[in-house]
């Protein structure tokens, strides 16, 4: 599925829709350059899970845990991990193979430990289409 986003609100709403549809054990891998809208998408996703607290990128903590929504939500940002061993140290498998929902930013850095089934969400800019334009691809793997 390919979605065109013409403003931040569109990206947020797609996230919210996917959050409403999220199932226990689901893993989403979120890809996109810095500043493309990954945090906006994630904020919408969390809203779809009925999470009310502010959502921020866990760049320095690797994982943020939100448990007050309709499903536990584990938001990973693995941009700064030094090695796959760090993922073991934070209990990665407990989250990914648990009953919550995981969203992993920069998942390409931990490809070898991703589960067999996950959803990719790729957000891309196209400045020829406008500063706020985003092409968002969603695909089941």
CSV table of N, CA, C and O in Angstrom, one decimal, residues 30 34 38-40 42-43 54-64 66 75-80 103 105-106:
chain,number,residue,atom,x,y,z
A,30,UNK,N,10.0,0.9,11.0
A,30,UNK,CA,9.8,2.3,10.4
A,30,UNK,C,11.2,2.8,9.9
A,30,UNK,O,12.2,2.9,10.6
A,34,UNK,N,16.4,11.2,8.5
A,34,UNK,CA,16.2,12.2,9.6
A,34,UNK,C,15.3,13.3,9.1
A,34,UNK,O,15.4,13.8,8.0
A,38,UNK,N,9.1,10.4,11.0
A,38,UNK,CA,8.9,9.2,11.8
A,38,UNK,C,8.3,9.4,13.1
A,38,UNK,O,7.4,8.7,13.5
A,39,UNK,N,8.7,10.5,13.8
A,39,UNK,CA,8.1,10.8,15.1
A,39,UNK,C,6.6,11.2,15.0
A,39,UNK,O,5.8,10.7,15.8
A,40,UNK,N,6.3,11.9,14.0
A,40,UNK,CA,4.9,12.3,13.7
A,40,UNK,C,4.0,11.1,13.5
A,40,UNK,O,2.9,10.9,14.1
A,42,UNK,N,4.7,8.0,14.5
A,42,UNK,CA,4.7,7.3,15.8
A,42,UNK,C,3.7,7.9,16.8
A,42,UNK,O,3.0,7.2,17.5
A,43,UNK,N,3.6,9.2,16.8
A,43,UNK,CA,2.7,9.9,17.7
A,43,UNK,C,1.3,9.5,17.3
A,43,UNK,O,0.4,9.3,18.1
A,54,UNK,N,2.7,12.0,26.2
A,54,UNK,CA,3.5,12.5,25.1
A,54,UNK,C,4.5,11.4,24.6
A,54,UNK,O,5.1,10.7,25.3
A,55,UNK,N,4.7,11.4,23.3
A,55,UNK,CA,5.5,10.4,22.6
A,55,UNK,C,6.8,11.2,22.1
A,55,UNK,O,6.6,12.1,21.4
A,56,UNK,N,7.9,10.7,22.5
A,56,UNK,CA,9.2,11.2,21.9
A,56,UNK,C,10.1,10.1,21.4
A,56,UNK,O,9.9,9.0,21.8
A,57,UNK,N,11.0,10.5,20.6
A,57,UNK,CA,11.9,9.4,20.1
A,57,UNK,C,12.9,9.0,21.2
A,57,UNK,O,13.5,9.8,21.8
A,58,UNK,N,13.0,7.7,21.3
A,58,UNK,CA,13.9,7.1,22.3
A,58,UNK,C,15.4,7.0,21.8
A,58,UNK,O,16.1,6.0,22.1
A,59,UNK,N,15.9,8.0,21.1
A,59,UNK,CA,17.2,7.9,20.5
A,59,UNK,C,18.3,7.5,21.5
A,59,UNK,O,19.2,6.8,21.1
A,60,UNK,N,18.3,8.0,22.7
A,60,UNK,CA,19.3,7.8,23.6
A,60,UNK,C,19.0,6.6,24.6
A,60,UNK,O,19.9,6.1,25.3
A,61,UNK,N,17.8,6.2,24.7
A,61,UNK,CA,17.4,5.2,25.6
A,61,UNK,C,17.1,3.9,24.9
A,61,UNK,O,16.9,2.8,25.6
A,62,UNK,N,17.1,3.9,23.6
A,62,UNK,CA,16.8,2.7,22.7
A,62,UNK,C,15.4,2.3,22.7
A,62,UNK,O,14.8,2.1,21.7
A,63,UNK,N,14.7,2.2,23.9
A,63,UNK,CA,13.3,1.8,23.9
A,63,UNK,C,12.5,2.7,24.9
A,63,UNK,O,13.0,3.0,26.0
A,64,UNK,N,11.3,3.1,24.5
A,64,UNK,CA,10.4,3.7,25.4
A,64,UNK,C,9.2,2.8,25.6
A,64,UNK,O,8.8,2.2,24.6
A,66,UNK,N,5.3,2.2,26.8
A,66,UNK,CA,4.0,2.8,27.1
A,66,UNK,C,3.0,1.7,27.4
A,66,UNK,O,2.7,0.9,26.5
A,75,UNK,N,8.4,1.3,21.8
A,75,UNK,CA,8.9,2.2,20.7
A,75,UNK,C,10.5,2.1,20.8
A,75,UNK,O,11.1,2.7,21.7
A,76,UNK,N,11.1,1.5,19.8
A,76,UNK,CA,12.5,1.4,19.7
A,76,UNK,C,13.1,2.4,18.7
A,76,UNK,O,12.5,2.6,17.6
A,77,UNK,N,14.3,2.9,19.0
A,77,UNK,CA,15.1,3.7,18.1
A,77,UNK,C,16.5,3.1,18.2
A,77,UNK,O,17.2,3.4,19.2
A,78,UNK,N,16.9,2.3,17.2
A,78,UNK,CA,18.1,1.6,17.3
A,78,UNK,C,19.3,2.3,16.6
A,78,UNK,O,20.3,1.7,16.3
A,79,UNK,N,19.1,3.6,16.2
A,79,UNK,CA,20.0,4.3,15.4
A,79,UNK,C,21.4,4.3,16.1
A,79,UNK,O,22.4,4.3,15.5
A,80,UNK,N,21.4,4.4,17.4
A,80,UNK,CA,22.7,4.5,18.2
A,80,UNK,C,23.2,3.2,18.8
A,80,UNK,O,24.2,3.3,19.6
A,103,UNK,N,7.3,-0.9,17.6
A,103,UNK,CA,7.6,-0.1,16.4
A,103,UNK,C,9.1,0.2,16.5
A,103,UNK,O,9.6,0.7,17.6
A,105,UNK,N,12.4,2.0,14.8
A,105,UNK,CA,13.0,2.9,13.9
A,105,UNK,C,14.4,2.4,13.6
A,105,UNK,O,15.1,2.0,14.5
A,106,UNK,N,14.8,2.6,12.3
A,106,UNK,CA,16.2,2.2,11.9
A,106,UNK,C,16.4,0.7,12.0
A,106,UNK,O,17.4,0.2,12.3
